[in-house]
Amino acid sequence: MSFYYSTVSMRILACVAFLINIALPTSAQIKEETCEKLKNIGKFYENPESSSLQSAKLFLSYQHQIGYIDGADQMGKNFNDDFEEFRRFWMGISGKWGSYWKFKVVSQLSNDRHNYPASKGGAYRQWGHETFRAANITFDADKFWDFENIDAMEIGYGRRTGRMADEWQRSSTMINCLERSSFSNKLWLYDKEKGNPLAAWVKWKAGTNTFDAAVFSGTYDDYIGGWKDSKVYYGSWLGDFSEQSSYQLHEYWLSYYKQDGNLNQDQLAGGNDWALSLVNRIGDGSWAFHSTLAFGNNGDQANADREGDFGGLVLMPMYWLKEDKLKLVGRYLFQQSDQKEGLRLNSRYAPLADSRDSAIDLNNGRGDKHHAFYLGLNYYLCGENLKLITGIQHDELSSHGANQYRGWTLGSSFRIWF
């Protein structure tokens, strides 16, 4: 790569070293009791005997990220760019009301678009409430009715995540890679503002099996919204076979959704008609291996080149180089579609570099075949609650056999939450 790449790489490494220094008061590991204080810092009220509010906990998630990209567009033109951003700043509150009710509200308080050109509405950093990442209430139905063959059951209403791929089973706070793969994001039931939609659901556990049945609304509203647009019918089954297996971790997760809507309505998942996903997770001791195999259909689109079926595979091996402190993470992604623009790269960072330089043509990061390899190193200062994630990824995107983009992305992020 270029000398510029080396320079930016040194800047990234210097930032990582700086973040480690400010996060650690000494070169020694953070003491266990200090980490426990971090995890519990948001707990400010608890009264289990109360007939009204029994517990309340504040939530905060902060993530700062830097990245660099070096690649070539469909004409073979080389380019590079670097980025720095407030990736996430969320705050919220969760708690328990009475003996049967729980609530959760999380607000996105940052909208960092200072990397965007004027043509994309940038550049600015905006602080304050943008949208709700979660806003829901749940009812402990099993505790209320005491079902004989059910271990747990909740009935819920409000904004929540519609998970499909393995990477979406882990929240942004528990993520293993710098960014989720573009394939996992394609399966995600996001609304038109890239948030979590309104849903009504019932979730229950019986033995080693957990079931989740939900109806999601495509109608976007900053608050709770309504049901006037598309509907998505979702169901999932999670089987935990760890106790019967020779592995410490052995799970299968099958999930499916079908969307009922049209182009004139607000829709979820970019308008996907349906998707089916099979996840397998195994692990033992210092290693783990997660995989996602999924298929779907893009549904009706304003551009026919973005319709048709799609499918893909994500493989993620992980290994603890030092238990609970240093983890090596790999990921391989392959996805393809029937139509020449049926897939898209992640918005970070190739399409963003494309929008910042009019001389680059990446076809808006769209194509019909995509390979990606990722290798990352995670340093856990306080478990998942305080960590550094650094990774490098190589992408190859093509359309009808013609290269659209080939390049490397290097990035690092500092994450803290409680």
Coordinates of C-alpha atoms in Angstrom, one line a residue:
M1 CA 0.0 0.0 0.0
S2 CA 1.0 3.6 -0.2
F3 CA 3.1 5.7 2.1
Y4 CA -0.1 7.5 3.0
Y5 CA -1.5 4.2 4.3
S6 CA 1.6 3.7 6.5
T7 CA 1.2 7.3 7.9
V8 CA -2.5 6.8 8.7
S9 CA -1.8 3.4 10.2
M10 CA 0.7 4.9 12.6
R11 CA -1.9 7.6 13.5
I12 CA -4.5 4.8 14.2
L13 CA -2.0 2.9 16.3
A14 CA -1.1 6.1 18.2
C15 CA -4.8 6.8 18.9
V16 CA -5.2 3.2 20.2
A17 CA -2.2 3.6 22.5
F18 CA -3.6 6.9 23.7
L19 CA -7.0 5.4 24.4
I20 CA -5.4 2.6 26.4
N21 CA -3.4 5.1 28.4
I22 CA -6.4 7.2 29.4
A23 CA -8.5 4.1 30.1
L24 CA -5.9 2.5 32.4
P25 CA -4.7 4.4 35.4
T26 CA -1.6 2.2 35.5
S27 CA 0.0 -0.4 33.2
A28 CA -1.6 -3.1 35.4
Q29 CA -4.9 -4.7 34.6
I30 CA -8.0 -2.9 36.0
K31 CA -8.9 -4.5 39.2
E32 CA -11.9 -6.7 39.3
E33 CA -13.8 -4.5 41.7
T34 CA -13.3 -1.5 39.5
C35 CA -14.8 -3.3 36.6
E36 CA -17.8 -4.3 38.8
K37 CA -18.3 -0.7 39.7
L38 CA -18.4 0.2 36.0
K39 CA -20.9 -2.5 35.2
N40 CA -23.2 -1.4 38.1
I41 CA -22.7 2.3 37.9
G42 CA -26.1 2.9 36.3
K43 CA -28.1 1.1 39.0
F44 CA -29.6 3.9 41.1
Y45 CA -32.8 2.4 42.5
E46 CA -33.9 -1.0 43.9
N47 CA -36.9 -1.8 46.1
P48 CA -38.1 -5.4 45.3
E49 CA -40.9 -5.1 47.9
S50 CA -42.5 -2.1 46.2
S51 CA -45.9 -2.4 44.5
S52 CA -44.8 0.2 41.9
L53 CA -41.3 0.9 40.8
Q54 CA -39.0 -2.0 42.0
S55 CA -35.8 -1.2 40.1
A56 CA -34.3 1.3 37.7
K57 CA -31.0 1.4 35.8
L58 CA -29.4 4.0 33.6
F59 CA -27.8 2.9 30.3
L60 CA -25.0 4.6 28.4
S61 CA -23.1 3.4 25.3
Y62 CA -20.3 5.4 23.8
Q63 CA -18.1 4.4 20.8
H64 CA -15.5 6.5 19.1
Q65 CA -14.0 5.1 15.9
I66 CA -11.3 5.9 13.3
G67 CA -10.8 4.2 9.9
Y68 CA -8.8 4.2 6.8
I69 CA -9.6 2.8 3.3
D70 CA -7.3 2.0 0.4
G71 CA -8.8 0.6 -2.8
A72 CA -9.6 0.7 -6.5
D73 CA -12.9 1.5 -8.2
Q74 CA -14.5 -0.2 -11.2
M75 CA -12.2 1.7 -13.6
G76 CA -9.1 0.6 -11.7
K77 CA -8.6 4.1 -10.2
N78 CA -6.8 3.9 -6.9
F79 CA -8.0 6.0 -4.0
N80 CA -7.7 6.3 -0.2
D81 CA -9.4 8.2 2.5
D82 CA -9.5 8.4 6.3
F83 CA -12.3 9.0 8.8
E84 CA -12.9 9.8 12.5
E85 CA -16.3 9.8 14.1
F86 CA -18.5 9.6 17.2
R87 CA -19.9 6.2 16.1
R88 CA -22.4 5.9 18.9
F89 CA -23.6 7.8 21.9
W90 CA -26.8 6.3 23.4
M91 CA -28.5 6.8 26.7
G92 CA -31.5 5.2 28.3
I93 CA -33.2 3.7 31.3
S94 CA -34.6 0.3 32.1
G95 CA -36.4 -1.1 35.1
K96 CA -39.1 -3.1 36.6
W97 CA -42.6 -2.0 37.6
G98 CA -44.6 -4.1 40.0
S99 CA -44.3 -7.8 40.0
Y100 CA -44.8 -8.4 36.2
W101 CA -43.8 -5.4 34.1
K102 CA -40.5 -4.3 32.7
F103 CA -39.6 -1.2 30.6
K104 CA -36.7 -0.1 28.4
V105 CA -36.1 3.2 26.6
V106 CA -32.8 4.0 24.8
S107 CA -32.3 7.3 22.9
Q108 CA -29.7 7.9 20.2
L109 CA -28.1 11.2 21.1
S110 CA -25.5 11.6 18.3
N111 CA -25.7 12.1 14.6
D112 CA -22.1 12.5 13.4
R113 CA -22.1 13.3 9.7
H114 CA -19.0 15.5 9.6
N115 CA -17.4 13.0 7.2
Y116 CA -20.2 13.5 4.6
P117 CA -19.9 15.9 1.7
A118 CA -22.4 18.7 1.2
S119 CA -24.1 16.7 -1.5
K120 CA -25.1 14.1 1.1
G121 CA -26.4 16.7 3.6
G122 CA -23.1 17.0 5.6
A123 CA -21.0 18.1 7.1
Y124 CA -22.0 18.5 10.8
R125 CA -22.0 16.9 14.2
Q126 CA -25.3 17.0 15.8
W127 CA -26.0 16.3 19.5
G128 CA -29.4 15.6 21.1
H129 CA -32.2 13.1 20.7
E130 CA -32.2 11.7 17.1
T131 CA -34.4 8.6 17.5
F132 CA -35.2 5.8 19.9
R133 CA -33.1 2.6 19.6
A134 CA -35.5 0.9 21.9
A135 CA -38.8 1.8 23.6
N136 CA -40.9 -1.0 24.9
I137 CA -42.7 -2.7 27.8
T138 CA -42.9 -6.4 28.6
F139 CA -45.2 -8.5 30.7
D140 CA -44.0 -11.6 32.6
A141 CA -46.8 -13.9 31.5
D142 CA -45.4 -17.0 33.0
K143 CA -45.0 -15.5 36.5
F144 CA -48.6 -14.2 36.3
W145 CA -50.3 -17.4 35.0
D146 CA -47.6 -20.0 36.0
F147 CA -47.8 -22.2 32.9
E148 CA -47.0 -25.8 33.7
N149 CA -44.7 -26.6 30.7
I150 CA -43.2 -23.2 30.2
D151 CA -40.0 -22.0 32.0
A152 CA -40.4 -18.3 31.0
M153 CA -42.8 -16.2 28.8
E154 CA -42.9 -12.5 28.0
I155 CA -45.5 -10.5 26.0
G156 CA -44.1 -7.2 24.7
Y157 CA -45.0 -4.1 22.8
G158 CA -42.9 -1.3 21.4
R159 CA -39.7 -0.7 19.5
R160 CA -37.3 -3.6 19.4
T161 CA -34.7 -5.4 17.2
G162 CA -35.7 -7.9 14.6
R163 CA -32.6 -10.2 14.7
M164 CA -31.7 -12.7 11.9
A165 CA -27.9 -13.2 11.6
D166 CA -25.6 -14.3 14.4
E167 CA -24.0 -10.9 14.4
W168 CA -27.4 -9.3 15.3
Q169 CA -27.9 -11.7 18.2
R170 CA -25.1 -9.8 19.9
S171 CA -26.0 -6.1 20.5
S172 CA -23.6 -3.3 19.4
T173 CA -22.1 -3.4 22.9
M174 CA -21.2 -7.1 22.7
I175 CA -20.0 -7.1 19.1
N176 CA -16.9 -9.1 18.1
C177 CA -15.9 -7.3 14.9
L178 CA -15.4 -3.6 14.2
E179 CA -18.6 -3.5 12.2
R180 CA -21.3 -6.0 11.4
S181 CA -21.0 -7.6 8.0
S182 CA -23.0 -6.1 5.2
F183 CA -24.9 -9.4 4.8
S184 CA -26.1 -9.4 8.5
N185 CA -27.2 -5.8 8.0
K186 CA -29.1 -6.8 4.9
L187 CA -31.1 -9.3 6.9
W188 CA -31.8 -6.9 9.7
L189 CA -35.4 -5.6 10.1
Y190 CA -34.4 -1.9 10.1
D191 CA -36.9 1.0 9.5
K192 CA -36.4 3.7 6.9
E193 CA -34.3 5.7 9.4
K194 CA -32.0 2.7 10.0
G195 CA -33.5 2.1 13.5
N196 CA -35.5 -0.6 15.3
P197 CA -39.2 -0.8 14.4
L198 CA -42.4 -1.1 16.4
A199 CA -43.5 -4.6 17.2
A200 CA -45.9 -6.8 19.2
W201 CA -44.5 -10.1 20.3
V202 CA -44.5 -13.1 22.6
K203 CA -41.4 -14.9 23.6
W204 CA -41.2 -18.1 25.6
K205 CA -38.7 -20.7 26.8
A206 CA -39.3 -24.4 27.4
G207 CA -36.4 -26.5 28.4
T208 CA -33.6 -26.0 25.9
N209 CA -35.8 -24.3 23.4
T210 CA -36.6 -20.6 23.1
F211 CA -39.3 -19.3 20.7
D212 CA -40.0 -15.8 19.5
A213 CA -43.1 -14.8 17.5
A214 CA -43.6 -11.2 16.5
V215 CA -45.4 -8.8 14.1
F216 CA -43.4 -5.7 13.1
S217 CA -44.7 -2.5 11.7
G218 CA -43.0 -0.7 8.7
T219 CA -44.5 2.6 9.8
Y220 CA -41.7 4.9 10.9
D221 CA -42.2 7.3 13.7
D222 CA -39.7 8.8 16.1
Y223 CA -41.7 7.6 19.0
I224 CA -44.0 4.5 19.0
G225 CA -45.8 5.1 15.6
G226 CA -48.6 3.0 14.2
W227 CA -49.6 0.2 11.9
K228 CA -50.7 1.8 8.7
D229 CA -47.9 0.6 6.4
S230 CA -46.2 -2.8 5.8
K231 CA -46.3 -5.6 8.3
V232 CA -43.5 -8.2 8.8
Y233 CA -44.4 -11.5 10.4
Y234 CA -41.4 -13.0 12.2
G235 CA -40.6 -16.2 14.0
S236 CA -37.5 -17.8 15.5
W237 CA -36.4 -20.9 17.4
L238 CA -33.2 -21.2 19.4
G239 CA -32.0 -24.6 20.6
D240 CA -29.3 -24.8 23.2
F241 CA -27.7 -28.3 23.1
S242 CA -24.7 -27.3 25.2
E243 CA -25.4 -29.6 28.1
Q244 CA -25.7 -32.7 25.8
S245 CA -22.8 -31.8 23.6
S246 CA -19.1 -32.3 24.0
Y247 CA -18.7 -28.6 23.4
Q248 CA -19.2 -26.0 26.1
L249 CA -21.3 -24.0 23.6
H250 CA -23.5 -25.7 21.1
E251 CA -26.5 -23.8 19.7
Y252 CA -28.7 -23.6 16.6
W253 CA -30.9 -20.7 15.8
L254 CA -33.5 -20.7 13.0
S255 CA -35.4 -17.5 12.1
Y256 CA -37.7 -16.3 9.3
Y257 CA -39.7 -13.3 8.3
K258 CA -42.2 -12.4 5.6
Q259 CA -43.2 -8.9 4.6
D260 CA -46.6 -7.8 3.5
G261 CA -46.4 -4.3 1.9
N262 CA -45.7 -2.4 -1.2
L263 CA -43.5 0.4 -2.6
N264 CA -46.1 3.1 -1.6
Q265 CA -45.7 2.2 2.1
D266 CA -43.0 2.4 4.7
Q267 CA -41.2 -0.9 4.7
L268 CA -38.6 -2.7 6.7
A269 CA -35.2 -4.3 5.7
G270 CA -35.0 -2.1 2.6
G271 CA -38.2 -3.8 1.2
N272 CA -37.1 -7.4 1.5
D273 CA -40.0 -9.7 0.7
W274 CA -38.7 -12.6 2.9
A275 CA -35.6 -14.0 4.6
L276 CA -34.6 -17.3 6.2
S277 CA -31.5 -17.7 8.4
L278 CA -29.8 -20.6 10.1
V279 CA -27.2 -19.9 12.7
N280 CA -24.8 -22.3 14.4
R281 CA -22.6 -21.5 17.4
I282 CA -20.1 -23.9 18.9
G283 CA -17.2 -23.3 21.3
D284 CA -15.0 -25.0 23.8
G285 CA -12.3 -23.5 26.1
S286 CA -10.4 -20.8 24.3
W287 CA -12.1 -21.1 20.8
A288 CA -15.5 -20.5 19.3
F289 CA -17.0 -20.7 15.8
H290 CA -20.1 -18.9 14.7
S291 CA -21.8 -19.3 11.3
T292 CA -24.8 -17.8 9.5
L293 CA -26.3 -19.3 6.3
A294 CA -29.2 -17.3 4.9
F295 CA -31.4 -16.7 1.9
G296 CA -34.1 -14.2 0.9
N297 CA -35.7 -12.0 -1.7
N298 CA -35.2 -8.3 -2.3
G299 CA -38.9 -7.8 -3.0
D300 CA -40.3 -5.0 -5.3
Q301 CA -37.8 -2.2 -5.7
A302 CA -38.0 1.2 -7.6
N303 CA -35.0 -0.1 -9.6
A304 CA -35.5 -3.6 -11.1
D305 CA -31.7 -4.2 -10.9
R306 CA -32.1 -4.4 -7.1
E307 CA -34.7 -7.1 -7.1
G308 CA -34.5 -10.9 -7.1
D309 CA -33.2 -13.6 -4.7
F310 CA -30.1 -13.4 -2.6
G311 CA -28.1 -15.7 -0.4
G312 CA -24.9 -15.7 1.7
L313 CA -22.7 -17.3 4.3
V314 CA -20.8 -15.7 7.2
L315 CA -18.1 -17.7 9.1
M316 CA -16.6 -16.3 12.2
P317 CA -13.8 -18.2 14.1
M318 CA -12.5 -16.7 17.4
Y319 CA -9.7 -17.5 19.7
W320 CA -8.6 -16.2 23.1
L321 CA -4.9 -15.4 23.0
K322 CA -5.2 -14.4 26.6
E323 CA -8.3 -15.4 28.5
D324 CA -10.8 -12.6 28.9
K325 CA -8.3 -10.1 27.8
L326 CA -7.0 -10.5 24.2
K327 CA -9.2 -12.1 21.5
L328 CA -8.3 -12.9 17.8
V329 CA -11.4 -12.7 15.6
G330 CA -11.7 -13.8 11.9
R331 CA -14.6 -13.5 9.6
Y332 CA -15.3 -14.7 6.0
L333 CA -18.3 -13.4 4.1
F334 CA -19.7 -14.5 0.7
Q335 CA -23.0 -13.2 -0.7
Q336 CA -24.6 -13.1 -4.1
S337 CA -27.8 -12.1 -5.8
D338 CA -29.8 -12.7 -9.0
Q339 CA -29.7 -9.0 -10.1
K340 CA -26.6 -6.9 -10.8
E341 CA -27.3 -4.5 -7.9
G342 CA -29.0 -6.9 -5.5
L343 CA -26.3 -6.4 -2.9
R344 CA -24.6 -3.5 -1.2
L345 CA -21.5 -2.8 0.8
N346 CA -21.6 -1.4 4.3
S347 CA -22.0 2.3 4.5
R348 CA -18.6 2.4 6.3
Y349 CA -16.4 3.3 4.6
A350 CA -16.2 2.6 0.8
P351 CA -19.5 4.2 -0.3
L352 CA -18.7 7.2 1.9
A353 CA -15.3 7.6 0.2
D354 CA -17.1 7.3 -3.1
S355 CA -19.5 10.2 -2.2
R356 CA -16.6 12.4 -1.0
D357 CA -14.7 12.1 -4.3
S358 CA -16.5 12.7 -7.6
A359 CA -13.6 11.0 -9.5
I360 CA -14.4 7.7 -7.9
D361 CA -17.1 5.3 -9.2
L362 CA -18.0 2.4 -7.0
N363 CA -21.5 2.1 -8.4
N364 CA -22.8 3.3 -5.0
G365 CA -21.2 0.1 -3.4
R366 CA -23.7 -2.1 -5.3
G367 CA -23.1 -5.4 -7.1
D368 CA -24.2 -9.0 -7.3
K369 CA -21.3 -10.9 -5.7
H370 CA -19.3 -9.9 -2.7
H371 CA -16.3 -11.6 -0.9
A372 CA -14.9 -10.2 2.3
F373 CA -12.1 -11.3 4.7
Y374 CA -11.7 -9.7 8.2
L375 CA -9.0 -10.2 10.9
G376 CA -9.3 -8.3 14.2
L377 CA -7.8 -8.1 17.6
N378 CA -9.9 -7.1 20.6
Y379 CA -8.5 -5.9 23.9
Y380 CA -10.8 -6.2 26.9
L381 CA -10.1 -3.8 29.7
C382 CA -13.3 -4.5 31.6
G383 CA -14.8 -7.4 29.7
E384 CA -17.4 -6.3 27.1
N385 CA -18.0 -3.1 29.1
L386 CA -14.7 -1.4 28.2
K387 CA -12.8 -2.6 25.2
L388 CA -10.7 -1.7 22.1
I389 CA -11.5 -3.3 18.8
T390 CA -9.1 -3.1 15.9
G391 CA -9.5 -4.9 12.5
I392 CA -8.6 -5.0 8.9
Q393 CA -10.9 -6.1 6.1
H394 CA -10.4 -6.9 2.4
D395 CA -13.5 -6.6 0.1
E396 CA -14.1 -7.6 -3.5
L397 CA -17.4 -6.5 -5.1
S398 CA -18.4 -7.4 -8.6
S399 CA -21.4 -7.0 -10.9
H400 CA -22.0 -9.4 -13.9
G401 CA -18.4 -10.4 -13.6
A402 CA -17.0 -6.9 -13.7
N403 CA -15.1 -5.5 -10.7
Q404 CA -16.9 -2.7 -8.8
Y405 CA -14.6 -2.3 -5.9
R406 CA -11.5 -4.0 -4.4
G407 CA -9.8 -2.7 -1.4
W408 CA -8.7 -2.7 2.3
T409 CA -10.3 -1.1 5.3
L410 CA -8.5 -0.6 8.6
G411 CA -10.2 0.7 11.7
S412 CA -10.2 0.9 15.5
S413 CA -12.8 1.8 18.0
F414 CA -13.0 2.5 21.7
R415 CA -16.2 1.2 23.4
I416 CA -17.6 1.7 26.8
W417 CA -21.1 1.0 28.2
F418 CA -22.9 0.3 31.4

